[in-house]
PDB file of C-alpha atoms in Angstrom:
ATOM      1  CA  UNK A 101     107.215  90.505 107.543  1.00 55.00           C
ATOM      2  CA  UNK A 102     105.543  87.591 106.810  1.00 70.00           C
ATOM      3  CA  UNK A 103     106.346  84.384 104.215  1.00 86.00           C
ATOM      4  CA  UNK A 104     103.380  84.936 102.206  1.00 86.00           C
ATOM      5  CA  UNK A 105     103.653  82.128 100.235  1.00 90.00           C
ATOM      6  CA  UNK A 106     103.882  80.223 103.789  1.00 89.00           C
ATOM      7  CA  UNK A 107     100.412  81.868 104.552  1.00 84.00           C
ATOM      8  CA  UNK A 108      98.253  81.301 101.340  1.00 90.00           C
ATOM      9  CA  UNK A 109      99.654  78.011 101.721  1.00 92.00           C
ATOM     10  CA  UNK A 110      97.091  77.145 104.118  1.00 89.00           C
ATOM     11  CA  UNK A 111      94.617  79.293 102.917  1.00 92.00           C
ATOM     12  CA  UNK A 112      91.992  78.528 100.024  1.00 93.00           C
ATOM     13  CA  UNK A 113      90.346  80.790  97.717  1.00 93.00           C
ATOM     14  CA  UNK A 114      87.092  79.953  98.892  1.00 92.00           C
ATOM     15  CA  UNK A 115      87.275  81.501 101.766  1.00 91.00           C
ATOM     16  CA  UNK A 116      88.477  84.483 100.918  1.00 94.00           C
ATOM     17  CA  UNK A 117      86.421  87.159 101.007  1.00 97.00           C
ATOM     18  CA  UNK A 118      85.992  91.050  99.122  1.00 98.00           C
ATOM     19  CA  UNK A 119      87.005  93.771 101.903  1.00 96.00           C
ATOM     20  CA  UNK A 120      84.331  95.709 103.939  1.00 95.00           C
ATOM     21  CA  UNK A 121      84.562  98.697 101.268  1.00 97.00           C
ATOM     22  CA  UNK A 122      83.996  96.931  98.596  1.00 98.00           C
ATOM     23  CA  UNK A 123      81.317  94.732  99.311  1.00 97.00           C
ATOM     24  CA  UNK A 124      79.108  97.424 101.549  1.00 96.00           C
ATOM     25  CA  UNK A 125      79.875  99.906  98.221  1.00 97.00           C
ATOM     26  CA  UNK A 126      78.832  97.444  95.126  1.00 96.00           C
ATOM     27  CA  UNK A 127      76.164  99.381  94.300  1.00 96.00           C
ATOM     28  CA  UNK A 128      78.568 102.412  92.979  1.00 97.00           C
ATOM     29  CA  UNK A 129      80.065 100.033  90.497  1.00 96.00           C
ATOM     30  CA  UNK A 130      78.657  99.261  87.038  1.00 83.00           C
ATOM     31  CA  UNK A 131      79.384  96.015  86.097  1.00 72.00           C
ATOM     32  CA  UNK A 132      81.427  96.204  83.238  1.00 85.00           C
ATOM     33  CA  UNK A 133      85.041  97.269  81.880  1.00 96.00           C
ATOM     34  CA  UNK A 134      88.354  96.291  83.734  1.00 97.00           C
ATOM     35  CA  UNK A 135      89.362  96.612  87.322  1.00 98.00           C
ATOM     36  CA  UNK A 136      92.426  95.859  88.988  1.00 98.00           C
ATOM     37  CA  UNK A 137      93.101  94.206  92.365  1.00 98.00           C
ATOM     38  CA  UNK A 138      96.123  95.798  93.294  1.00 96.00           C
ATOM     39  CA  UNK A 139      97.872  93.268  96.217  1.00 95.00           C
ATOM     40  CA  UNK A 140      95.150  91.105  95.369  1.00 97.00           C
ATOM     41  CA  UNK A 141      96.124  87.915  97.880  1.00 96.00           C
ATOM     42  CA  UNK A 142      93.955  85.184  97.589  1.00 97.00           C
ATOM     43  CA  UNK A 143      91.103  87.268  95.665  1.00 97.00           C
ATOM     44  CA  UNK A 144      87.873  87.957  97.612  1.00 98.00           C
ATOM     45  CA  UNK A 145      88.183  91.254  95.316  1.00 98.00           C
ATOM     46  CA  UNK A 146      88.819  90.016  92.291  1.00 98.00           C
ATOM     47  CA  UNK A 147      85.938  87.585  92.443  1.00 98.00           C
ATOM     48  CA  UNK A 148      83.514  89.460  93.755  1.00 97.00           C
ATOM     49  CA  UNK A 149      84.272  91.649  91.033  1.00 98.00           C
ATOM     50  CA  UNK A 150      84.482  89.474  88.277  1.00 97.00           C
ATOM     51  CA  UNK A 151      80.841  87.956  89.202  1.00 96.00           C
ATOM     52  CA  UNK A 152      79.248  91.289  88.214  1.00 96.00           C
ATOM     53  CA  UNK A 153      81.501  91.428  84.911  1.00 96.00           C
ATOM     54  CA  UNK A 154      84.182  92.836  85.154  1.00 98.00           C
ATOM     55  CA  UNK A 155      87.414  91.704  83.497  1.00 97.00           C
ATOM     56  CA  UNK A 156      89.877  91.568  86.676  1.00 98.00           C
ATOM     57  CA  UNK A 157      93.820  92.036  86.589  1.00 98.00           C
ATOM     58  CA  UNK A 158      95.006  90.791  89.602  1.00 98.00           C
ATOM     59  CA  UNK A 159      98.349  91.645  91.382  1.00 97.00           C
ATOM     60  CA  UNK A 160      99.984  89.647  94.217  1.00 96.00           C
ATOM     61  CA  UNK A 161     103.739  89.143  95.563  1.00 94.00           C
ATOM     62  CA  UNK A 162     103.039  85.448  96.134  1.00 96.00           C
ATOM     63  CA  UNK A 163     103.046  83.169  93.410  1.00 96.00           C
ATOM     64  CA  UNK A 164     101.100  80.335  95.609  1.00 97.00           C
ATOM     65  CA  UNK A 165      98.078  83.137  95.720  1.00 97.00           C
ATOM     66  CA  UNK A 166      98.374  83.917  92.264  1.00 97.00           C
ATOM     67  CA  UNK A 167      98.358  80.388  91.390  1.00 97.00           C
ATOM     68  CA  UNK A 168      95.636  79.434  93.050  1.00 98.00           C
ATOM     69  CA  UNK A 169      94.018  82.287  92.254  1.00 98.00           C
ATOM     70  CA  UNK A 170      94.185  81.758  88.471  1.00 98.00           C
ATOM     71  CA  UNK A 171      93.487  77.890  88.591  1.00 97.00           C
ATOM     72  CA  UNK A 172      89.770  79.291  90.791  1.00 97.00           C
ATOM     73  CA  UNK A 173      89.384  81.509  87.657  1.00 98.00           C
ATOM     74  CA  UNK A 174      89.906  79.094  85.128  1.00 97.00           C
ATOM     75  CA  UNK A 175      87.741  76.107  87.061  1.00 97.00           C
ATOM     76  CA  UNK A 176      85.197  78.817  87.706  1.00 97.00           C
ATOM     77  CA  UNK A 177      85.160  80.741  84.148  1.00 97.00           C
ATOM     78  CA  UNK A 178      85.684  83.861  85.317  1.00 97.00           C
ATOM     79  CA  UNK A 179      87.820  86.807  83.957  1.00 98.00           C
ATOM     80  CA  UNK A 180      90.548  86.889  86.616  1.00 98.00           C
ATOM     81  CA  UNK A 181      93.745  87.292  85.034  1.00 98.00           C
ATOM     82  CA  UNK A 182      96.496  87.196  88.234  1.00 98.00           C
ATOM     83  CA  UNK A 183      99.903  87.591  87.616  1.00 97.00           C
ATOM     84  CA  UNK A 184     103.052  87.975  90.301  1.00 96.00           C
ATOM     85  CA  UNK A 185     104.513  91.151  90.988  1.00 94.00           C
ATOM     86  CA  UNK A 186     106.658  92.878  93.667  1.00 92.00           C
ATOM     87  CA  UNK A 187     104.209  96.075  93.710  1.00 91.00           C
ATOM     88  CA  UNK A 188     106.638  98.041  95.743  1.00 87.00           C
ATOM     89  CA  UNK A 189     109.731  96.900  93.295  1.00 88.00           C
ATOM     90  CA  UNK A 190     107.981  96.963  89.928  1.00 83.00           C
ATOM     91  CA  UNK A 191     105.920  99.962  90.451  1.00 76.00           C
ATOM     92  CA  UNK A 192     102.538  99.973  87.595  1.00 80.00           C
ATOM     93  CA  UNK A 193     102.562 101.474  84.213  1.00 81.00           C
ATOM     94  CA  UNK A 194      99.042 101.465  83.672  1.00 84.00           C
ATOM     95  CA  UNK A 195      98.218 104.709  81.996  1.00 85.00           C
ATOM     96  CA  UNK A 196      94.222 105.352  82.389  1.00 89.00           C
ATOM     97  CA  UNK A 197      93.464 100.993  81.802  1.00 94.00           C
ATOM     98  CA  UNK A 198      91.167 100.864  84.897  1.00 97.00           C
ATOM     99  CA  UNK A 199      87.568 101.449  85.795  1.00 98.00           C
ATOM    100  CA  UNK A 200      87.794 100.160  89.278  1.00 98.00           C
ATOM    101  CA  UNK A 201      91.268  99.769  91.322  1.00 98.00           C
ATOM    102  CA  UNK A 202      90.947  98.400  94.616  1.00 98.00           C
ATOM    103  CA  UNK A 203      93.660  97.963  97.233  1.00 97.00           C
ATOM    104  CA  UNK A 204      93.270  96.050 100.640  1.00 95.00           C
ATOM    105  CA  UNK A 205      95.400  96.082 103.522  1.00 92.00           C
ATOM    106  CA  UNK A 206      98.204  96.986 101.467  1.00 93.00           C
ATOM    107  CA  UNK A 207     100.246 100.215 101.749  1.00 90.00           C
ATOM    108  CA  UNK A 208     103.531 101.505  99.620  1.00 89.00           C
ATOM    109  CA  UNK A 209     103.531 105.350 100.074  1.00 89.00           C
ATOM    110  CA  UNK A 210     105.816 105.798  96.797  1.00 90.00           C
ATOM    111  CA  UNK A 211     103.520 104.275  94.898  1.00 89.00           C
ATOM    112  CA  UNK A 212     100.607 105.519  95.713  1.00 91.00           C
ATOM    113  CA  UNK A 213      99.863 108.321  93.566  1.00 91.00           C
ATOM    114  CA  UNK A 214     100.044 106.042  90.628  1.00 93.00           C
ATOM    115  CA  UNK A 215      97.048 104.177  91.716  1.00 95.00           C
ATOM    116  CA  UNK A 216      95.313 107.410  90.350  1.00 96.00           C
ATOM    117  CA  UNK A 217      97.251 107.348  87.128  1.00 95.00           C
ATOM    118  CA  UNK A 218      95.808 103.915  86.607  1.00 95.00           C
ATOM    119  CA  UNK A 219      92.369 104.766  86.369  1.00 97.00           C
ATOM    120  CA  UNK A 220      90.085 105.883  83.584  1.00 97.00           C
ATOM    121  CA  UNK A 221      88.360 109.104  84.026  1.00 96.00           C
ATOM    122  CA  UNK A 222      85.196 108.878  86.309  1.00 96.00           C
ATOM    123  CA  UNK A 223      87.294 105.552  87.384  1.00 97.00           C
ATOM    124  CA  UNK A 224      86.810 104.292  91.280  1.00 98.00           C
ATOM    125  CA  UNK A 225      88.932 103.602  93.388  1.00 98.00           C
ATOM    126  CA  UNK A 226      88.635 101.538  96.509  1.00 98.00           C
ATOM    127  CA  UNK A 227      90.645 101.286  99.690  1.00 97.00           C
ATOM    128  CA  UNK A 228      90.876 100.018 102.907  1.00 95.00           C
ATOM    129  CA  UNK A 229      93.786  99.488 105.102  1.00 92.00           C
ATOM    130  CA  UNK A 230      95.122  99.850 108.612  1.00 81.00           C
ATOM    131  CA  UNK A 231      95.755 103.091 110.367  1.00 82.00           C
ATOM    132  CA  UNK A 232      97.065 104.977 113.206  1.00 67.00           C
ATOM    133  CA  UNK A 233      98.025 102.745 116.238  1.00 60.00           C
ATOM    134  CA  UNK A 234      97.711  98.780 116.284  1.00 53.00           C
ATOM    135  CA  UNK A 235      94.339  97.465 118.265  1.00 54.00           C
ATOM    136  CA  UNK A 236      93.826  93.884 118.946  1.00 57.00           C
ATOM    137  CA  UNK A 237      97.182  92.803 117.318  1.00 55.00           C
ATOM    138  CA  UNK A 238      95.263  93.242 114.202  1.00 66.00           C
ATOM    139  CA  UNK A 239      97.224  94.517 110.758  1.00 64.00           C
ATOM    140  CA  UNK A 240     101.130  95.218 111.412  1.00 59.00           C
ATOM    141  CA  UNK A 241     102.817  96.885 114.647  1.00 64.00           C
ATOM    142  CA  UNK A 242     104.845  98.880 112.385  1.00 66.00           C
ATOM    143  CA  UNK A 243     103.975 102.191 111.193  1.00 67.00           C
ATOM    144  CA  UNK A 244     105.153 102.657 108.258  1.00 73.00           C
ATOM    145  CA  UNK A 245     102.715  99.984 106.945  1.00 72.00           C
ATOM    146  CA  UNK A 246      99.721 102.096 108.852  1.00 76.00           C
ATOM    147  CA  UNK A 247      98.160 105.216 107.225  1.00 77.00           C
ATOM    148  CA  UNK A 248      98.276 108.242 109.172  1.00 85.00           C
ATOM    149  CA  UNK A 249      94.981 109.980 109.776  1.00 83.00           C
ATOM    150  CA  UNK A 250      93.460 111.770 106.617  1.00 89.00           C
ATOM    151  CA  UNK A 251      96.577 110.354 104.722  1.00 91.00           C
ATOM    152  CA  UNK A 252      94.595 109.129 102.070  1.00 92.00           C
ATOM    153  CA  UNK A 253      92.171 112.106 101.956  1.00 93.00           C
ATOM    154  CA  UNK A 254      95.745 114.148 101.469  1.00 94.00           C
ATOM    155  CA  UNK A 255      97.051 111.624  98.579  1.00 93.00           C
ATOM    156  CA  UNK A 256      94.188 111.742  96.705  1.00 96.00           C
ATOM    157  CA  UNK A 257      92.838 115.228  97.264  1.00 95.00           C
ATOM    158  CA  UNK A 258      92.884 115.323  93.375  1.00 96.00           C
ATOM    159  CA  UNK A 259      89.466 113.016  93.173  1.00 97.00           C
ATOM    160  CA  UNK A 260      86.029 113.266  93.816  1.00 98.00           C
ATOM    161  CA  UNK A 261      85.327 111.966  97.495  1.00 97.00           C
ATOM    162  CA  UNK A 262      82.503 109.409  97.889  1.00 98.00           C
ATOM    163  CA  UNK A 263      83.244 107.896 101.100  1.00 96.00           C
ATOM    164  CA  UNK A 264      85.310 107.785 103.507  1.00 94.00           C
ATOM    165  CA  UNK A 265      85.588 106.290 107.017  1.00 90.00           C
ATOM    166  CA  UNK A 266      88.292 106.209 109.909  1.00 85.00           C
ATOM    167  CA  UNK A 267      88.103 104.768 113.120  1.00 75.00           C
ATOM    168  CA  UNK A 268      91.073 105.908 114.888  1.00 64.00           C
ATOM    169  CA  UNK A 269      90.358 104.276 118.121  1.00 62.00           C
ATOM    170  CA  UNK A 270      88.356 101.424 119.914  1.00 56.00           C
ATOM    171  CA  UNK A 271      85.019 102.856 121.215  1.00 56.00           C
ATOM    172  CA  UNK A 272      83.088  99.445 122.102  1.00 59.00           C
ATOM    173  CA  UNK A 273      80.291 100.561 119.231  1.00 58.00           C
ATOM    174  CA  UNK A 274      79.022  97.945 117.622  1.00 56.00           C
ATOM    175  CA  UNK A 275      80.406  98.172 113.573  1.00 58.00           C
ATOM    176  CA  UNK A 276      83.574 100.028 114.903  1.00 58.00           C
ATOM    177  CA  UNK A 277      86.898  99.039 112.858  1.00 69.00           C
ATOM    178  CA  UNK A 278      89.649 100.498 115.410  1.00 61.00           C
ATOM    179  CA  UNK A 279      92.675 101.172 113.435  1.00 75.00           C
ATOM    180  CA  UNK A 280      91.261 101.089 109.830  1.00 84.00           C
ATOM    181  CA  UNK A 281      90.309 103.272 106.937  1.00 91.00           C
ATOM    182  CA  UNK A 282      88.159 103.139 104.016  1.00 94.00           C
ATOM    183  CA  UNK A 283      87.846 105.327 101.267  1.00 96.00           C
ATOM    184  CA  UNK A 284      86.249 105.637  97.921  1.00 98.00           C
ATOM    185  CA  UNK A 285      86.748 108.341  95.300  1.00 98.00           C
ATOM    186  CA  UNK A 286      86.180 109.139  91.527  1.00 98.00           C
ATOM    187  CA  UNK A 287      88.790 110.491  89.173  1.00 97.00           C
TER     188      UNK A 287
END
């Protein structure tokens, strides 16, 4: 597993960037009430989200993220409130506070379901992670970090599906994403 401090470390917020889902999605989303960025890293999410007004809580095990994170927020004014928390150790309490919860490249199975007790009804939620088998050494070699396929569809057969995506192998297509998922769905 990797020192995630140790990574962001080397890493600005500048560069980082809202996941495929979200961005290629933005017009579902209003532009107003709260949204969380659950595993938030760096914050491509939570900015992107934040620049079309919403008032972003965002979670991340590393406090060097987090850090930088907030100090973007506050030289930027925008409503990004991160905070540091072991999401697999401290699991939410966030009855219904959320209009948008987006997760990226993050996956705790035993928390899961309480991603959908987080949001507000007709409340989004966003996510896109790896899947099935490893391609290209990209995401982790381990699978019980990797979604198995129609996991999420499973999880969250409670909520309205909006979209949902999974490439579960390399075909050479142009746009492919081998070993990923995204999904979207309403409460």
């Amino acid at each position: 597993m990797p020192d995630w401090d140790q990574v962001y470390t080397e890493r600005s917020v500048e560069e980082s960037k809202p996941v495929d889902v979200l961005a290629d999605n933005k017009y579902l989303l209003t532009g107003a009430g709260r949204a969380l960025d659950y595993a938030s890293g760096l914050g491509g999410n939570s900015i992107m989200l934040a620049t079309m007004g919403f008032d972003v809580v965002a979670y991340d095990l590393s406090s060097v993220a987090v850090d930088k994170l907030n100090n973007y927020a506050e030289h930027e004014n925008k409503s990004i409130h991160a905070e540091v928390r072991d999401l697999e150790l401290s699991p939410l309490q966030c009855q219904q506070q959320f209009d948008v919860v987006v997760v990226s490249y993050f996956l705790h199975r035993q928390t899961l379901p309480l991603l959908y007790d987080c949001l507000k009804k007709e409340g989004l939620l966003f996510y896109q992670t790896f899947s099935g088998k490893q391609y290209d050494s990209q995401g982790p070699s381990n699978p019980d970090f990797r979604l198995k396929r129609n996991e999420l569809l499973e999880v969250f057969g409670n909520m309205e599906l909006i979209f949902y995506r999974e490439d579960p192998e390399i075909t050479g297509q142009v746009g492919a994403l081998p070993g990923q998922v995204q999904f979207i769905a309403k409460k």
